[in-house]
JSON list of C-alpha atoms in Angstrom, two decimals:
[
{"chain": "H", "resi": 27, "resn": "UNK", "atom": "CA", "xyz": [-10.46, -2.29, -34.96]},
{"chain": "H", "resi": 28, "resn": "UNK", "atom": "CA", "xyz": [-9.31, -1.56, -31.28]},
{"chain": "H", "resi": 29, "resn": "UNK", "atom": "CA", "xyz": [-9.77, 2.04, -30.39]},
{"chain": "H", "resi": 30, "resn": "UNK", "atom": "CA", "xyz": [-6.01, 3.83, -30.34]},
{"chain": "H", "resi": 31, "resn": "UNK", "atom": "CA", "xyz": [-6.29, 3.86, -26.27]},
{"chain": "H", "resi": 32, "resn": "UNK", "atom": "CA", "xyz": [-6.83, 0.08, -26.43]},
{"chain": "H", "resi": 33, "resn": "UNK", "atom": "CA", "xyz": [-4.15, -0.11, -28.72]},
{"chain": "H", "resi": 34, "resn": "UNK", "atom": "CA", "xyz": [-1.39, 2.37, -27.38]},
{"chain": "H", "resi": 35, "resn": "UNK", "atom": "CA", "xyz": [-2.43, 0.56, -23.95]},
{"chain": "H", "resi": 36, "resn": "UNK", "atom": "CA", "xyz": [-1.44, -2.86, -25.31]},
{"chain": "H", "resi": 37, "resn": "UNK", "atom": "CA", "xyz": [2.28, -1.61, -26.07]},
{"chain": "H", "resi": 38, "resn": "UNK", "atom": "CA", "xyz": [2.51, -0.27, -22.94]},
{"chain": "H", "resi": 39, "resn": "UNK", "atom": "CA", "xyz": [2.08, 2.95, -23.82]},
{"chain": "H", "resi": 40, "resn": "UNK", "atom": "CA", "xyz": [0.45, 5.20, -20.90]},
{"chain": "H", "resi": 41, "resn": "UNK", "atom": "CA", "xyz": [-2.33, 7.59, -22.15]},
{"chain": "H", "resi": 42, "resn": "UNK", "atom": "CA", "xyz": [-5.25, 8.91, -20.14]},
{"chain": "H", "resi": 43, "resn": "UNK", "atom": "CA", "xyz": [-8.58, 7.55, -21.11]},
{"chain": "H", "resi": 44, "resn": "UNK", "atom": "CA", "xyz": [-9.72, 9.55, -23.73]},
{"chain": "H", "resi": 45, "resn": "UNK", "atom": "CA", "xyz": [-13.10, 11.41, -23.35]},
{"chain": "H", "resi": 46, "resn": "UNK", "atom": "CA", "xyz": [-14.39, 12.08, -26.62]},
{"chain": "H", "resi": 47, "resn": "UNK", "atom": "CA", "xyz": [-14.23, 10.13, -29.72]},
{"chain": "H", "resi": 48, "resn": "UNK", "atom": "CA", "xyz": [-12.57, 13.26, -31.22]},
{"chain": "H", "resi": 49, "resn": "UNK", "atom": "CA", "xyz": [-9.82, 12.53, -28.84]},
{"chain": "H", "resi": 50, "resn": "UNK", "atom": "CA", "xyz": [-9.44, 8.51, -29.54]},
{"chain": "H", "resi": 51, "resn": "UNK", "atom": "CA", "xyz": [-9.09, 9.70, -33.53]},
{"chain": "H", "resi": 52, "resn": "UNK", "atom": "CA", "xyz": [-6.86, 12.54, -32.41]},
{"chain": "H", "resi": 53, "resn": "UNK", "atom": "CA", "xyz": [-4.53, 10.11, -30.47]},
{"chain": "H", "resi": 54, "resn": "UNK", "atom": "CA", "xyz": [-4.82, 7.35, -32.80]},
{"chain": "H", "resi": 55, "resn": "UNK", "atom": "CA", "xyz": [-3.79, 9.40, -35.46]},
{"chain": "H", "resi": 56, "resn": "UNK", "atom": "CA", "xyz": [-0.55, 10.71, -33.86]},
{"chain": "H", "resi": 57, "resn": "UNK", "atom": "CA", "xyz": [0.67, 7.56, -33.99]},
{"chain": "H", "resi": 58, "resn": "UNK", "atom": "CA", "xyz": [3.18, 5.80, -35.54]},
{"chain": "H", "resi": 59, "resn": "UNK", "atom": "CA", "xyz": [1.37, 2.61, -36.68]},
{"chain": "H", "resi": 60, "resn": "UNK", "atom": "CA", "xyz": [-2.42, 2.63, -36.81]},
{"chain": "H", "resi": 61, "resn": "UNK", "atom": "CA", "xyz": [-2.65, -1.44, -36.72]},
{"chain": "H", "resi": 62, "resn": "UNK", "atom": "CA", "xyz": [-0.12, -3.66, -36.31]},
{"chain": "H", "resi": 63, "resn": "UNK", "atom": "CA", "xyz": [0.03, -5.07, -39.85]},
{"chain": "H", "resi": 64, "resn": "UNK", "atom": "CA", "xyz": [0.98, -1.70, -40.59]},
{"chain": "H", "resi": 65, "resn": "UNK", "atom": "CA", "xyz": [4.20, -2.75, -39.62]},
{"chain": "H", "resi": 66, "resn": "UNK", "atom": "CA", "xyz": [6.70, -3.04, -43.03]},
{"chain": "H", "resi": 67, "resn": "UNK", "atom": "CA", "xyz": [8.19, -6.26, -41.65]},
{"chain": "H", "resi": 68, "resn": "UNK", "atom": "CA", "xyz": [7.04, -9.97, -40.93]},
{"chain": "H", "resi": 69, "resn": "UNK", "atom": "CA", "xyz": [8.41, -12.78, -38.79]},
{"chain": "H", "resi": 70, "resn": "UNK", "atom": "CA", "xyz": [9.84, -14.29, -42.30]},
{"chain": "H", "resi": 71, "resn": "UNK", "atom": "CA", "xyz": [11.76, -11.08, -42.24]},
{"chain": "H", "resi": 72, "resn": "UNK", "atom": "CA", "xyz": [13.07, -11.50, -38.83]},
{"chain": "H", "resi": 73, "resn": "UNK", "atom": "CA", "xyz": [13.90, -15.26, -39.21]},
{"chain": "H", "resi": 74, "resn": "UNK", "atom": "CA", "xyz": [15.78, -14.41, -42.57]},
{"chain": "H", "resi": 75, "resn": "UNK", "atom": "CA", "xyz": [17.78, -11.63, -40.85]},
{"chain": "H", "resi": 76, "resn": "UNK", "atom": "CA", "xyz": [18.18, -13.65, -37.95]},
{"chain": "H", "resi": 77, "resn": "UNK", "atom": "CA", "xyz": [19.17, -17.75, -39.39]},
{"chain": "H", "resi": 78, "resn": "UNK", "atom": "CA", "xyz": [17.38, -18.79, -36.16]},
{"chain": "H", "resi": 79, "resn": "UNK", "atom": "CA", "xyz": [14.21, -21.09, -36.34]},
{"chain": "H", "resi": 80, "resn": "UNK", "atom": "CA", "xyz": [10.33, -19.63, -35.55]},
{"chain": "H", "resi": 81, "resn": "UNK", "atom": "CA", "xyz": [9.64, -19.93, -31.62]},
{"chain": "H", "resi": 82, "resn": "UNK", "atom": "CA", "xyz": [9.07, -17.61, -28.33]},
{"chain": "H", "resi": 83, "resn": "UNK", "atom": "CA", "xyz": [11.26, -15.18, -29.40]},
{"chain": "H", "resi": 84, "resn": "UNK", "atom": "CA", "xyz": [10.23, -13.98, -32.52]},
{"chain": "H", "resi": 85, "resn": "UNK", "atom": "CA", "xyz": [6.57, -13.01, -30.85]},
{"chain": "H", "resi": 86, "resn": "UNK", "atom": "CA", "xyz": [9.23, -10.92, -28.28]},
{"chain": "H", "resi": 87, "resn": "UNK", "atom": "CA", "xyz": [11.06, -9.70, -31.08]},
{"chain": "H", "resi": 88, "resn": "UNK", "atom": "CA", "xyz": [7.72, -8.37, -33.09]},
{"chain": "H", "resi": 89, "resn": "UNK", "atom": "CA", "xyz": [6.40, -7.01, -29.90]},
{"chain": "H", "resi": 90, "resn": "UNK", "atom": "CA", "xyz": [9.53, -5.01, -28.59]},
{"chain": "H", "resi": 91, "resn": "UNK", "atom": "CA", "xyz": [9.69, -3.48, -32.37]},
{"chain": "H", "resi": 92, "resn": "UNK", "atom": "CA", "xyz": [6.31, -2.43, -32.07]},
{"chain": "H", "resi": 93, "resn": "UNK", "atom": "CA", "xyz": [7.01, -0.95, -29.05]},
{"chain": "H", "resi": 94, "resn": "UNK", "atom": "CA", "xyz": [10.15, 0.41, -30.44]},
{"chain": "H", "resi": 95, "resn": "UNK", "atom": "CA", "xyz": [8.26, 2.25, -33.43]},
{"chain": "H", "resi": 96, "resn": "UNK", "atom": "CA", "xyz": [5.32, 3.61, -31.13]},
{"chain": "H", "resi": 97, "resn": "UNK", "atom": "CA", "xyz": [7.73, 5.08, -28.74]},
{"chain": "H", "resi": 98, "resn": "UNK", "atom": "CA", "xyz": [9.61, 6.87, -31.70]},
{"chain": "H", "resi": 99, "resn": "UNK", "atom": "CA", "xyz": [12.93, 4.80, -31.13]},
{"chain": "H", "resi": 100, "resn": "UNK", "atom": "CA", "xyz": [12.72, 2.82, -34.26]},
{"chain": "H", "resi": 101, "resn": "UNK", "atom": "CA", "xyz": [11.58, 3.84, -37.37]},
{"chain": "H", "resi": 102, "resn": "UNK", "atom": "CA", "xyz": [9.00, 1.68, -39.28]},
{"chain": "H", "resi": 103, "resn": "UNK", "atom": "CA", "xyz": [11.58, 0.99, -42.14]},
{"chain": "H", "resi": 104, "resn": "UNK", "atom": "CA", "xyz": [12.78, -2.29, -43.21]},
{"chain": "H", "resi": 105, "resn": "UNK", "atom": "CA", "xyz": [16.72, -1.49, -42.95]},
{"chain": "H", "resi": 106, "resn": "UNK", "atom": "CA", "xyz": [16.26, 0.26, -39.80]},
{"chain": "H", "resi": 107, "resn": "UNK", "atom": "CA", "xyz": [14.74, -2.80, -37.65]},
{"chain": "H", "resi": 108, "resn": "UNK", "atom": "CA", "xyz": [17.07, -4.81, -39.88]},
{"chain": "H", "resi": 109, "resn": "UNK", "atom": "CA", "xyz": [19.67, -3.39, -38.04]},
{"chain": "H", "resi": 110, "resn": "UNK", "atom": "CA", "xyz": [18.10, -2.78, -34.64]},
{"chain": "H", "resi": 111, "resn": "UNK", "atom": "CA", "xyz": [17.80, -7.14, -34.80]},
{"chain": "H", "resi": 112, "resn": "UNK", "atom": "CA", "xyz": [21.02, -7.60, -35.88]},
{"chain": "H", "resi": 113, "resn": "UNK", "atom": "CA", "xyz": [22.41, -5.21, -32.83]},
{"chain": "H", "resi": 114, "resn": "UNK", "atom": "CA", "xyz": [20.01, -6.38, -30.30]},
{"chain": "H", "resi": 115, "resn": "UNK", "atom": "CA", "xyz": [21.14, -10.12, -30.92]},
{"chain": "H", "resi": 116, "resn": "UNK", "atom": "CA", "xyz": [24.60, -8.93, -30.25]},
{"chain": "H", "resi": 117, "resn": "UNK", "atom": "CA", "xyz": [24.58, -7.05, -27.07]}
]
């Protein structure tokens, strides 16, 4: 499992490099998913919201609601990224 520097870093989420382990746990556990598949929705989920067919965007869509969720914007609730999909897809 990535460390929760490597993985805030991945979502573009700036942190200082941590300098204790204590500190990687301490950040790590603050927050909001600890791995991805943490995450209470699939790509089935977003296709089935969505009627569109797999392709790029559905990786975009999975990474922007990660994002979303790790920058408290989006809860990591089924209705609630329901209807963050539905809304982005309209604007």
């Amino acid at each position: 499992m990535k460390t929760a520097y490597e993985f805030a870093n991945n979502f573009g989420k700036t942190i200082a490099q941590p300098k204790s382990l204590i500190e990687i746990e301490k950040i790590k556990s603050s927050l909001a998913l600890q791995k991805k598949s943490d995450l209470v929705i699939t790509g089935h989920d977003l296709i089935e919201w969505s009627g569109r067919k797999s392709g790029p965007w559905l990786k975009e869509s999975l990474d922007q609601i990660l994002t979303e969720i790790l920058e408290n914007r989006l809860c990591n609730e089924r209705q609630q990224i329901k209807e963050w999909l539905l809304n982005e897809r309209t604007h």
